[in-house]
Coordinates of C-alpha atoms and ligand atoms in Angstrom, one line a residue:
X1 CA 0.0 0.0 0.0
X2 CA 2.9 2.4 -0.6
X3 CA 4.6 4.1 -3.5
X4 CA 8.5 4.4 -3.0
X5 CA 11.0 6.3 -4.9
X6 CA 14.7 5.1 -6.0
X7 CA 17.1 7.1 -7.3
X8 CA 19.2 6.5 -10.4
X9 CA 18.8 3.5 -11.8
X10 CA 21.0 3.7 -14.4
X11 CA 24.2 4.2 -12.7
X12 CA 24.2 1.7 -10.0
X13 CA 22.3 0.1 -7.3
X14 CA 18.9 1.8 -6.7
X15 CA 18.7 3.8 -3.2
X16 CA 15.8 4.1 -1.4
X17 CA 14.8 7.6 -0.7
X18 CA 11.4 7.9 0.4
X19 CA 8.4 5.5 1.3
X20 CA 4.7 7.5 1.1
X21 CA 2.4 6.0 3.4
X22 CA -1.1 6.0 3.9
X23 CA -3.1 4.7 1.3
X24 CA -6.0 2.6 2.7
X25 CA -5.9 0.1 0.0
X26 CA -3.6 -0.6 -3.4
X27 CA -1.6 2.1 -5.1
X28 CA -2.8 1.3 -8.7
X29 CA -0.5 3.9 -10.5
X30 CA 2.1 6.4 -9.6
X31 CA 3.5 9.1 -11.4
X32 CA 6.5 11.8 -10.9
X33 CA 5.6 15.1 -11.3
X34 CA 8.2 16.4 -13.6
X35 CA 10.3 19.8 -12.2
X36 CA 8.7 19.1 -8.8
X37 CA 9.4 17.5 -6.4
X38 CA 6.0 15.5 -6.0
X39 CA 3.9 12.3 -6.4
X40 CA 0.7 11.8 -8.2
X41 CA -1.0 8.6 -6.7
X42 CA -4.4 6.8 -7.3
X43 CA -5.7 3.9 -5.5
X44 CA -8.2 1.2 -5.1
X45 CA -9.3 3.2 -2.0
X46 CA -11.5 5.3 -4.5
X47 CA -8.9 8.6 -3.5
X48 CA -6.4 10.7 -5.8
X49 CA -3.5 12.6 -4.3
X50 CA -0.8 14.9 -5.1
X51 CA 1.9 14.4 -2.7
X52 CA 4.7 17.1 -2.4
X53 CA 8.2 16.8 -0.2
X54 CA 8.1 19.4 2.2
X55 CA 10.6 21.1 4.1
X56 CA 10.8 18.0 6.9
X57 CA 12.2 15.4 3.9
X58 CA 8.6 14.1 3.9
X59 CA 5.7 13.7 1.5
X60 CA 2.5 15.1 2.5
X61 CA -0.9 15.5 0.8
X62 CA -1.6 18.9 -0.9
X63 CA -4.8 17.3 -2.7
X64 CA -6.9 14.8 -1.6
X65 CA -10.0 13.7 -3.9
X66 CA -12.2 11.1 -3.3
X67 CA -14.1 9.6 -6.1
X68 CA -17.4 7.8 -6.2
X69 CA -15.5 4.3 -7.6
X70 CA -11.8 2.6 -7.0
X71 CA -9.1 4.3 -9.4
X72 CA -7.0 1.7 -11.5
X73 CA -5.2 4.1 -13.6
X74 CA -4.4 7.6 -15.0
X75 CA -2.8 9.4 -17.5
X76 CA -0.8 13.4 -16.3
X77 CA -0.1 15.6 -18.7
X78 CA 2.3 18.5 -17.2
X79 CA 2.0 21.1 -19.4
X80 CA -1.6 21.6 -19.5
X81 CA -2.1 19.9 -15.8
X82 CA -4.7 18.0 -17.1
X83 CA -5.1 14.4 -15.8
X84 CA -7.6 11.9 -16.5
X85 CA -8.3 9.2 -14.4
X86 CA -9.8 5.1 -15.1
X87 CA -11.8 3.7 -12.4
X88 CA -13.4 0.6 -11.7
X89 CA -16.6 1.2 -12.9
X90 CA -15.8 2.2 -16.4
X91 CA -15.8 6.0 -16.6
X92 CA -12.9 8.1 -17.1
X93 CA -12.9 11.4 -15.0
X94 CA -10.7 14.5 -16.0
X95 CA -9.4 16.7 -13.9
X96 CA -7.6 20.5 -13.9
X97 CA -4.5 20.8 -11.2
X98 CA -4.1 24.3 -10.4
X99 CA -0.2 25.5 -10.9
X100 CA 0.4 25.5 -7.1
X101 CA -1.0 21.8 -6.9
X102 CA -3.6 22.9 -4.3
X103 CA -6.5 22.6 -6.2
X104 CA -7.9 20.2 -8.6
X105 CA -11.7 21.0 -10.5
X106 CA -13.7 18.5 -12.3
X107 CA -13.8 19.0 -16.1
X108 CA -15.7 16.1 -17.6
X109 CA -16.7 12.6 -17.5
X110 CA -16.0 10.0 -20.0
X111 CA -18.4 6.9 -20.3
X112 CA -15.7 4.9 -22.2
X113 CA -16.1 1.7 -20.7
X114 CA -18.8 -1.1 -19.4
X115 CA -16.2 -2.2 -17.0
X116 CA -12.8 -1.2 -14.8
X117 CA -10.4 0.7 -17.3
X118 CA -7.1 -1.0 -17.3
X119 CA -4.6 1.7 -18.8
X120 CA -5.0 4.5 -20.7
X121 CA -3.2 7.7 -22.7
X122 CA -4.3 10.8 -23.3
X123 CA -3.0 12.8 -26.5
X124 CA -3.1 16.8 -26.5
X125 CA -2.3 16.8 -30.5
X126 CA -5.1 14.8 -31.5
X127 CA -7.2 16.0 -28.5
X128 CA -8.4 12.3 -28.0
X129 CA -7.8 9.8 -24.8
X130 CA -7.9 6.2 -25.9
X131 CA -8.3 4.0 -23.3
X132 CA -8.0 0.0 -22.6
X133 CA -11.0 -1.9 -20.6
X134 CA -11.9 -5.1 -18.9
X135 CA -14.7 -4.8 -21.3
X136 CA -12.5 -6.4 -23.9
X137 CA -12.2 -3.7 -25.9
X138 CA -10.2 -0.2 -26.9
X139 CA -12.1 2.9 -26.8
X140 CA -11.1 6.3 -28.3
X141 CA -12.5 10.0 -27.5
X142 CA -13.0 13.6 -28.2
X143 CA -11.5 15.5 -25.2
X144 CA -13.3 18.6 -26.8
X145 CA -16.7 17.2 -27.5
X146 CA -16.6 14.0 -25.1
X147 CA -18.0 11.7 -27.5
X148 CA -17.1 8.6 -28.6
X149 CA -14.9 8.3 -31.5
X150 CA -14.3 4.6 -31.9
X151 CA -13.9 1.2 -30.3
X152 CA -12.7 -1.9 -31.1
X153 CA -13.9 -5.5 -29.6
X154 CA -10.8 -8.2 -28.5
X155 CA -11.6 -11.9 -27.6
X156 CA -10.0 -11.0 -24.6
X157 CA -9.5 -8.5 -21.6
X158 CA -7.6 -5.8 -22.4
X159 CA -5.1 -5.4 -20.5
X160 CA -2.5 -2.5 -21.3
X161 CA -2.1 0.5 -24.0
X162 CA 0.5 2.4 -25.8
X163 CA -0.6 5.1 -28.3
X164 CA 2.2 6.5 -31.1
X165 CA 0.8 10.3 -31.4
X166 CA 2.5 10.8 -34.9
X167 CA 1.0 8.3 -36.7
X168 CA -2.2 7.0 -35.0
X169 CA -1.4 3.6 -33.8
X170 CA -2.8 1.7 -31.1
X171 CA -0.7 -1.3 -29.6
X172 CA -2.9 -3.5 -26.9
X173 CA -2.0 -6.0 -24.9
X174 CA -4.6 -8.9 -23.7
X175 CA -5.0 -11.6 -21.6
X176 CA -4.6 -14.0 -24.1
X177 CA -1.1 -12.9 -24.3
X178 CA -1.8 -11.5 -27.5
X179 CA -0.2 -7.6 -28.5
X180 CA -3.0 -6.0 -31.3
X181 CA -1.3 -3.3 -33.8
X182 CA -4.6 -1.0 -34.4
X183 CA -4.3 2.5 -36.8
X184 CA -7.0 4.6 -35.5
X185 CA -9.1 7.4 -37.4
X186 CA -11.8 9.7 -36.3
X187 CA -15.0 7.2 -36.8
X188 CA -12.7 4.3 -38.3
X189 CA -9.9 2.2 -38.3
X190 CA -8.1 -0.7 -39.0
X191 CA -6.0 -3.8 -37.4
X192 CA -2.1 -3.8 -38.7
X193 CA -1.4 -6.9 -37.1
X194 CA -1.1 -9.0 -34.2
X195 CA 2.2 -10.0 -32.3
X196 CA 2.2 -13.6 -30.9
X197 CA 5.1 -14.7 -28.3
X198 CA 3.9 -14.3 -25.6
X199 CA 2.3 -17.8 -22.9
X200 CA 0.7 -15.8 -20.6
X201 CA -1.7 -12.1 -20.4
X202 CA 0.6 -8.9 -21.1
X203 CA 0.9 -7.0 -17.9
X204 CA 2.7 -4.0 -19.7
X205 CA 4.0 -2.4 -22.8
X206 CA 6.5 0.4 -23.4
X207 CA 6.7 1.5 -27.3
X208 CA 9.8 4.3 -28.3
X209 CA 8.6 6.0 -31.2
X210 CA 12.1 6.6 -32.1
X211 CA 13.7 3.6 -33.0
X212 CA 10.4 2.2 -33.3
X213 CA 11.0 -0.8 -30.7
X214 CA 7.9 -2.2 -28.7
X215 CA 8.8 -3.9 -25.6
X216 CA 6.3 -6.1 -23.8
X217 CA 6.5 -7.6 -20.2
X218 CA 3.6 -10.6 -18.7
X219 CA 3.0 -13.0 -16.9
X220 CA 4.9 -16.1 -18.2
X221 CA 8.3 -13.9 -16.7
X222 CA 9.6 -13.0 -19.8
X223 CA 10.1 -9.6 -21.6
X224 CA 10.1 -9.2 -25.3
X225 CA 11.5 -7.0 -27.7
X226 CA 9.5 -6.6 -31.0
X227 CA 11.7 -4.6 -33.5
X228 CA 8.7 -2.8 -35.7
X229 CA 10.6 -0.5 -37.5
X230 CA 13.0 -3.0 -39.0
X231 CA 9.8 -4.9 -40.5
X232 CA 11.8 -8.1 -40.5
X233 CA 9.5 -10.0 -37.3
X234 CA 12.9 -9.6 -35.4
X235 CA 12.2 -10.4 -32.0
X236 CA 14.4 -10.3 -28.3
X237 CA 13.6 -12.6 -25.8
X238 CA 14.6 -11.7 -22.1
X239 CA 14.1 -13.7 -19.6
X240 CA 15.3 -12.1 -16.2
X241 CA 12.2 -12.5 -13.6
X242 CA 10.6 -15.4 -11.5
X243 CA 7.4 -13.4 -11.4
X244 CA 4.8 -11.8 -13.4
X245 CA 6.1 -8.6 -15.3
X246 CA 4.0 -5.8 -14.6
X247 CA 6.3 -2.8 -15.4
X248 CA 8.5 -1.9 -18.5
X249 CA 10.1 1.2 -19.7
X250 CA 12.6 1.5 -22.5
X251 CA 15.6 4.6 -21.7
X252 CA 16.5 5.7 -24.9
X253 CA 19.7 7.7 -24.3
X254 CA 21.4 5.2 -22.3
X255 CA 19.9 2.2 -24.3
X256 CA 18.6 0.7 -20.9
X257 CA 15.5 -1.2 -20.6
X258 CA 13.5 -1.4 -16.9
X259 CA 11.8 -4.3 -16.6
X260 CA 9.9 -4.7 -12.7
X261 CA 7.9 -7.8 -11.3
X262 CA 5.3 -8.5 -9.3
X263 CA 7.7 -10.0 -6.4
X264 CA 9.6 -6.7 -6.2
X265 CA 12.4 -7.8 -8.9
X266 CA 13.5 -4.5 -11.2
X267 CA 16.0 -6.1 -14.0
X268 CA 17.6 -3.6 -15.7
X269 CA 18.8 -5.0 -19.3
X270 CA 21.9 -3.5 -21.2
X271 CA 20.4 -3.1 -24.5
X272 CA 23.4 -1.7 -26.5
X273 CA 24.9 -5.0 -27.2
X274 CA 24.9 -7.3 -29.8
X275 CA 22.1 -9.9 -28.9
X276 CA 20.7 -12.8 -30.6
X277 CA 17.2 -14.2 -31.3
X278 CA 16.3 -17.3 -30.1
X279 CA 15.4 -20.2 -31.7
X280 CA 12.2 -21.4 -32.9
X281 CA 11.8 -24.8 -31.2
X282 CA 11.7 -28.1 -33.8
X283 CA 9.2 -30.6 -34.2
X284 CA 10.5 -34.4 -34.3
X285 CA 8.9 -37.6 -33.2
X286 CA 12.5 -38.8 -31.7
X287 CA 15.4 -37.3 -30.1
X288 CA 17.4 -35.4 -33.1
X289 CA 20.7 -36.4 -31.1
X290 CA 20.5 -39.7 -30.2
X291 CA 17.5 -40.5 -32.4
X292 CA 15.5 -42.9 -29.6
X293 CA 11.6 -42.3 -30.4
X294 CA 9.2 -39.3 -28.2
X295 CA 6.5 -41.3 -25.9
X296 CA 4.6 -40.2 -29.2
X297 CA 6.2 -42.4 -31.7
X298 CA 4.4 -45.5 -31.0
X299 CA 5.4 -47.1 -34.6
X300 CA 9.0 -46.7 -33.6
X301 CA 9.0 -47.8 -30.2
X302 CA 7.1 -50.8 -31.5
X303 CA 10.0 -51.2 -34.6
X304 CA 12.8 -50.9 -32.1
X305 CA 11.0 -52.7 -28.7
X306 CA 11.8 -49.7 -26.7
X307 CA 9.8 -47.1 -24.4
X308 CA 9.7 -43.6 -25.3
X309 CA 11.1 -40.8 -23.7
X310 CA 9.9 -37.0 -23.1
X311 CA 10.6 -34.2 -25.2
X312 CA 12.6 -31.3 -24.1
X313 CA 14.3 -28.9 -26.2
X314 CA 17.7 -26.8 -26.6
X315 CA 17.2 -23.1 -25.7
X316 CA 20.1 -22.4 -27.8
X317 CA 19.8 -24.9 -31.0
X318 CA 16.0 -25.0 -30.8
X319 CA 16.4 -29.0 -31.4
X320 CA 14.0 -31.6 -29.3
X321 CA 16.2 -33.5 -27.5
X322 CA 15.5 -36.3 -24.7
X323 CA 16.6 -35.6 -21.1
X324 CA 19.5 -37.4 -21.4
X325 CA 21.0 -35.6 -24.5
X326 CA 20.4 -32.1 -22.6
X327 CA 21.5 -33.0 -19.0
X328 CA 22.9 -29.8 -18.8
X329 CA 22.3 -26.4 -17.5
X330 CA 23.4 -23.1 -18.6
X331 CA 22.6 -19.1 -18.6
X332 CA 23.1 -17.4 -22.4
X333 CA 22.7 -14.0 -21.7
X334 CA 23.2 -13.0 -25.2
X335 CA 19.9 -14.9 -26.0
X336 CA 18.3 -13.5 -22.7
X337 CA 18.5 -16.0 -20.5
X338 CA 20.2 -14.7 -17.8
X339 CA 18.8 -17.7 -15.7
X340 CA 20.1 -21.2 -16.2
X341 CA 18.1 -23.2 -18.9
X342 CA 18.0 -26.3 -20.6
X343 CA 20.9 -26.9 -23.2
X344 CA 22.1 -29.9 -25.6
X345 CA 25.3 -31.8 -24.5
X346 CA 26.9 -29.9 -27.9
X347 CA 25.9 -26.3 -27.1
X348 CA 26.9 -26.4 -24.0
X349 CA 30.5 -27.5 -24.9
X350 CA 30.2 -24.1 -27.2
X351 CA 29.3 -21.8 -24.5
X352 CA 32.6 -20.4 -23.3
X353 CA 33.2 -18.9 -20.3
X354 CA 32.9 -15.5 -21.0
X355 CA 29.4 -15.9 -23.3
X356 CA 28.3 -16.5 -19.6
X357 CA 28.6 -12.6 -18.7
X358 CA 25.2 -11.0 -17.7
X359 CA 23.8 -8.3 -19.5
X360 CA 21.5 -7.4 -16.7
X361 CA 22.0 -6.0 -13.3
X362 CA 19.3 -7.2 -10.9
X363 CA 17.8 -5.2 -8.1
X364 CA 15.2 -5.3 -5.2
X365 CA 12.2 -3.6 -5.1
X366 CA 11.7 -3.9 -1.7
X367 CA 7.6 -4.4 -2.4
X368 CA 5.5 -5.9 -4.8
X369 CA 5.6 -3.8 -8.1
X370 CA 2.4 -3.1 -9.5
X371 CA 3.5 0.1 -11.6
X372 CA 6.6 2.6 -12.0
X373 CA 6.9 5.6 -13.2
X374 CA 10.8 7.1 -14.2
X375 CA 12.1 10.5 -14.3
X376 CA 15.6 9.8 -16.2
X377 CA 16.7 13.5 -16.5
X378 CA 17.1 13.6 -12.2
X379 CA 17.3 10.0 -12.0
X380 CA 14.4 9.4 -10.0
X381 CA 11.8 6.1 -10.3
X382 CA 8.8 6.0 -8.6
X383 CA 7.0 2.3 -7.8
X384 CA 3.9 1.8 -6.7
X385 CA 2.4 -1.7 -5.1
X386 CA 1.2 -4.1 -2.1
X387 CA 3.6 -4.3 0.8
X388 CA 5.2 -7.8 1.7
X389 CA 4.0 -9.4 5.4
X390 CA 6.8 -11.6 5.5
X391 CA 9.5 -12.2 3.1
X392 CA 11.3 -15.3 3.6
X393 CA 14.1 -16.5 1.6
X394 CA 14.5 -19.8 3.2
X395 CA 12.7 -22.6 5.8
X396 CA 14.7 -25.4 7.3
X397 CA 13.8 -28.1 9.4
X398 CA 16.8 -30.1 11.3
X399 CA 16.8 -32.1 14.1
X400 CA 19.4 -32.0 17.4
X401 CA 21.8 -33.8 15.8
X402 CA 21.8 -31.3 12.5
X403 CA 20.2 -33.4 10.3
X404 CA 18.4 -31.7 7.6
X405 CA 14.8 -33.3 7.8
X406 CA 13.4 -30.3 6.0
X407 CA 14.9 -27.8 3.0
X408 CA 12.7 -24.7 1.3
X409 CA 14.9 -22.0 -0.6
X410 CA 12.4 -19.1 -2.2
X411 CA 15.3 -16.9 -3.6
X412 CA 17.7 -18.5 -6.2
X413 CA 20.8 -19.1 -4.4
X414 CA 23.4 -21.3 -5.9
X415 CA 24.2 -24.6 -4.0
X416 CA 27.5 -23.6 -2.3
X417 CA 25.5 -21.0 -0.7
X418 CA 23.2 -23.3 0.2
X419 CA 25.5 -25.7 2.1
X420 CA 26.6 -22.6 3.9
X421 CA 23.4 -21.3 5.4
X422 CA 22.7 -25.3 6.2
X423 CA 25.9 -25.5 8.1
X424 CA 25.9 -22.1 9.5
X425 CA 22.4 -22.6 10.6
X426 CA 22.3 -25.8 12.0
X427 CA 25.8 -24.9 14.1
X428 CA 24.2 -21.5 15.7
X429 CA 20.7 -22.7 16.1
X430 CA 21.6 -25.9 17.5
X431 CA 24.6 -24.5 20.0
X432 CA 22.5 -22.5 21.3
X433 CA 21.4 -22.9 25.5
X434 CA 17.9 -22.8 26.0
X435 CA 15.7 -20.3 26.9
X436 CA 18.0 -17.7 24.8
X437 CA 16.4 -15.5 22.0
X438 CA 14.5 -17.3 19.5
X439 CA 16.0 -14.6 16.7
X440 CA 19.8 -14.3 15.4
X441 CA 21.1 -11.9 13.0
X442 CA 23.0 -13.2 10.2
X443 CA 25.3 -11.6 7.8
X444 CA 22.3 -9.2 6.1
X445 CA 19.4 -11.5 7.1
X446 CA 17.1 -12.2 10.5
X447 CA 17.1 -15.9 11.1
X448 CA 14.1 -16.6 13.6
X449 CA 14.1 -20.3 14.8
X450 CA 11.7 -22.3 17.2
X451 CA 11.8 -25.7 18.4
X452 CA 9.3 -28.0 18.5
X453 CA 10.0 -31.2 20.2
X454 CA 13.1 -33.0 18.2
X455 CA 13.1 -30.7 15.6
X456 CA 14.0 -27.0 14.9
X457 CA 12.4 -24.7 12.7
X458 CA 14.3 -22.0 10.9
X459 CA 13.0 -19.5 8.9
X460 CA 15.5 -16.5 7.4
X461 CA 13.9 -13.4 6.2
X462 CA 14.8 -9.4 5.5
X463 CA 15.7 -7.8 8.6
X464 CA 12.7 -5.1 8.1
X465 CA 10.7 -7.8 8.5
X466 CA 8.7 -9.0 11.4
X467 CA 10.1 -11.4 13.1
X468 CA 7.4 -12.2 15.7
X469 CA 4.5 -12.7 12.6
X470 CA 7.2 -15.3 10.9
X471 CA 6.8 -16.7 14.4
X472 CA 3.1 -17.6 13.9
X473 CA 3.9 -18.5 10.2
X474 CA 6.0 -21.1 11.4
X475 CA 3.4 -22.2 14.2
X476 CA 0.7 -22.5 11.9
X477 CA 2.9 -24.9 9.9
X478 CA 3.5 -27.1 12.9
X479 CA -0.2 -26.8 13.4
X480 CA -0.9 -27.7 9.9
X481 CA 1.6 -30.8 10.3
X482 CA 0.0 -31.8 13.2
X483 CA -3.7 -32.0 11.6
X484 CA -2.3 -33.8 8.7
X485 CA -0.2 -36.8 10.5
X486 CA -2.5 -36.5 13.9
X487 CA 0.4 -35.5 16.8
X488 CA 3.6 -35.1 14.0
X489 CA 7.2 -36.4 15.1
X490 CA 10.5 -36.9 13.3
X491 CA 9.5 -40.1 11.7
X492 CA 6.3 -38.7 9.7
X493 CA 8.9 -36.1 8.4
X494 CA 11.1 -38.3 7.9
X495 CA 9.0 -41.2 5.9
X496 CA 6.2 -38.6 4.1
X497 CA 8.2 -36.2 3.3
X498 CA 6.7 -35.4 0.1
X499 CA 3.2 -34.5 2.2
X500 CA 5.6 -31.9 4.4
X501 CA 6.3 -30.1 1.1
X502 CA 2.7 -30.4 -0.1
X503 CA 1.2 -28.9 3.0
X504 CA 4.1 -26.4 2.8
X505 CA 3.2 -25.7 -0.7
X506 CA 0.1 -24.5 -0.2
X507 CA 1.0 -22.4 3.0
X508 CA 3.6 -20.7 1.6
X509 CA 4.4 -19.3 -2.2
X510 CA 7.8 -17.6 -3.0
X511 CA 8.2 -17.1 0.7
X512 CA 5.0 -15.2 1.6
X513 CA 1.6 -16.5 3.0
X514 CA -0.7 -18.0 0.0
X515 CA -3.3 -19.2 2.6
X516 CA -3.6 -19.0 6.6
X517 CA -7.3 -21.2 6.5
X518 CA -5.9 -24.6 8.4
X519 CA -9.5 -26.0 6.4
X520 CA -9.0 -24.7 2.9
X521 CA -5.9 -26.3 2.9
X522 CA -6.6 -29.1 4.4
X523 CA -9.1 -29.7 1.5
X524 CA -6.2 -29.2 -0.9
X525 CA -4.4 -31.9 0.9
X526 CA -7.3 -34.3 0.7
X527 CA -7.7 -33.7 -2.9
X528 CA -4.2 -34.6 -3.8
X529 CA -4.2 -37.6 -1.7
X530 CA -7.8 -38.6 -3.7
X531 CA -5.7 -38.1 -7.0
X532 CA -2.9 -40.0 -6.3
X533 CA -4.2 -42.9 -4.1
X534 CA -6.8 -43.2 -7.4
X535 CA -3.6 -43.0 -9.9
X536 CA -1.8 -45.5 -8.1
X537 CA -4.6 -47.8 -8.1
X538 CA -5.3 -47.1 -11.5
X539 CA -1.8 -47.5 -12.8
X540 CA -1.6 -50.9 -11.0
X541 CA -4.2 -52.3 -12.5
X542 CA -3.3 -55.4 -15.5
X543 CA -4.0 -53.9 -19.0
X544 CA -5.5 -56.1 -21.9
Ligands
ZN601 ZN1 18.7 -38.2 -27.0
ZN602 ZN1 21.5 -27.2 -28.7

């Protein structure tokens, strides 16, 4: 529920410089006023308000507007002061802020959509604000006349805008993971084409105008670069997030691309190097290395009286491969996978050392990004989004004598690093007399531990974080545990320790709470237990 603002994000790290507080609900959109040193802010608490830093180093409100519905987006324009607003129940409401930011008087009300307006941009050439809904469709309008100009119906939710104000074009993103090239005219228009490459609904688009380049960020992690200027299809793929990408913005001058995610990831991508474009993936009915049939293949596995195997492919030769023939894992940055992924035996002998050099820097958002506005001439970046209750970067369960009954990691961390906190942990936690402090701090992290019975639980989180909360998080697991195996001990652990992870599973997601009801999950439980007891006895049974 806050909007925070970094500072330069293009030279290094990001630096915190001030957290606004006291929204009642989510921040939907933020923006920086530009020359000033304030915050414009809307929010599902139905209010809009321009914050401005005061004397004290702090932010306080200068306007405060409630609306009659929840506001999911706006659009500022400086010059003019006009801002229009989206809200929830379909209309878009204009507003006049008075030079001093004191005052801000209703102008008109659009009735652009049937449902919550998801993004939207307002053009003062063209006098027209074109605006995305949940409707399933794009709607453009007179900001003279107020009347509808045109709309155009997806399959879909639509889900995010960008307007080009030279020549007309609409590019919308959907649900369907689809991006819709529109040219728009006064009463007509017409679809260009559609972009397909994305596997999951587009949280955001960015398009530069200058070198023509539309970047898109959604849910399936990954960030694409659509080069439409160069008419040749040419596409980036960038994959740098474990979340859904819900904020991108494209720096032209320093050829920098901001990409944030939902669990408070900002990736910023050097985007004056060489890169290459990934592969399509092949089709084939057997391995094309080793040339043993796909589960598929039933003629072949007949011909050669063997079983088949899963397909899997190369992220650097595009080829289907079986698991055996792409044991390996590697990150290719120059294709944009800064993450390890899935490579053939061959490529991976090609990748030399120093093809393995990132061509991102990664940073914490400290919350979960919804939205983020940038400033890059005073290097200032404004997020907006849903604070974290507990962020936990790992859960261990060990007993007295260290053993590691128990292991949950929800930041990637490379295995020597894990050994290390397992050793370190178990030494501290265990040495420790009882009756001493159930929290620890170690190296940037608050490790907060409890024992129950034989076994210790270990949680380590952020050290803003609060460590008597992760205290009941951990309790309700042991509570949850104990419903589950009736009175839990070592040995359940020890012997169903696939159910531990289940039940943890469903508790926890990326290290926050998914679900605190002990019933709702235990239904889960019960459902997966249906599933596989009927799998198993279906599998067992003789086939004719
Ligand atoms: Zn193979
Ligand atoms: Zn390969």
């Amino acid at each position: 529920m806050a909007a925070e603002i970094h500072s330069r994000p293009q030279t290094s790290r990001p630096v915190l410089l001030n957290k606004i507080e006291g929204h009642s609900d989510g921040v939907n959109a933020a923006v920086l006023i530009p020359k000033e040193d304030g915050v414009i802010t809307v929010s599902e608490d139905r209010t809009i308000r321009v914050w401005l830093k005061r004397d004290s180093g702090q932010f306080w409100p200068s306007i405060y507007h409630t609306v009659s519905s929840p506001c999911s987006c706006m659009s500022y324009h400086h010059d003019s002061r006009r801002i229009f607003i989206g809200q929830d129940n379909g209309a878009i409401v204009e507003f006049l802020i008075s030079e001093d930011f004191n005052k801000m008087n209703h102008v008109k009300t659009y009735p652009a959509h049937q449902n919550r307006v998801s993004d939207m941009v307002f053009s003062l050439e063209s006098e027209w604000v074109v605006s995305t809904g949940q409707d399933k469709s794009v709607s453009w309008m007179c900001t003279e006349s107020g009347s509808m100009l045109g709309r155009h119906y997806f399959s879909s939710w639509a889900s995010c805008l960008q307007y080009d104000q030279e020549t007309q074009h609409a590019f919308v993103g959907d649900y369907s993971g689809q991006i819709t090239l529109l040219k728009l005219e006064r009463q007509t228009y017409s679809i260009i084409t559609t972009l397909k490459g994305h596997e999951g609904s587009i949280g955001a688009l960015w398009w530069d105008p200058v070198q023509k380049l539309l970047f898109s960020g959604a849910s399936d992690h990954s960030v694409i670069m659509w080069d439409i200027g160069g008419r040749k299809g040419r596409t980036l793929l960038l994959q740098g997030h474990h979340e859904r990408v819900q904020a991108v913005r494209y720096l032209q001058l320093t050829r920098q691309l901001l990409t944030c995610s939902v669990d408070g990831g900002i990736t910023v991508w050097n985007m004056d190097t060489q890169r290459e474009e990934a592969p399509q993936w092949l089709d084939s009915d057997s391995c094309q290395k080793c040339e043993q049939p796909f589960f598929w293949n039933i003629k072949q596995m007949w011909d050669s009286r063997t079983i088949g195997l899963r397909q899997h492919h190369c992220r650097k030769c595009g080829q289907a491969v079986c698991a055996k023939c792409s044991s390996k894992r590697s990150t290719f940055p120059l294709m944009g996978f800064e993450f390890q992924v899935r490579v053939c035996d061959s490529c991976f002998d090609t990748i030399k050392e120093e093809d393995r050099t990132a061509l991102a820097t990664f940073h914490e958002g400290k919350h979960n990004i919804a939205h983020m506005d940038i400033d890059p001439s005073r290097g200032l970046m404004v997020t907006c989004g849903s604070d974290r209750i507990v962020k936990m970067h790992f859960l261990l369960l060990f007993n007295r004598q260290s053993r590691l009954r128990l292991q949950k990691w929800f930041t990637p961390v490379s295995e020597r690093y894990k050994r290390k906190v397992i050793r370190d942990m178990t030494m501290m936690v265990v040495g420790r007399p009882a009756r001493s402090c159930n929290f620890l701090q170690w190296r940037d992290l608050k490790i907060v531990y409890k024992r129950y019975a034989s076994l210790y639980f270990c949680v380590g989180m952020e050290s803003e974080d609060n460590e008597l909360l992760t205290l009941e998080v951990l309790h309700r697991y042991v509570e949850m545990l104990d419903k589950y195996f009736g009175n839990v001990c070592e040995l359940d652990l020890i012997f169903n320790f696939e159910k531990a992870y289940y039940i943890l599973d469903e508790f926890l997601m990326g290290g926050e709470v998914l679900e605190t009801s002990k019933i709702d999950i235990g239904v889960a439980i019960e459902d997966a237990d249906v599933l596989q007891e009927t799998l198993e006895e279906y599998m067992s049974k003789p086939t004719y």
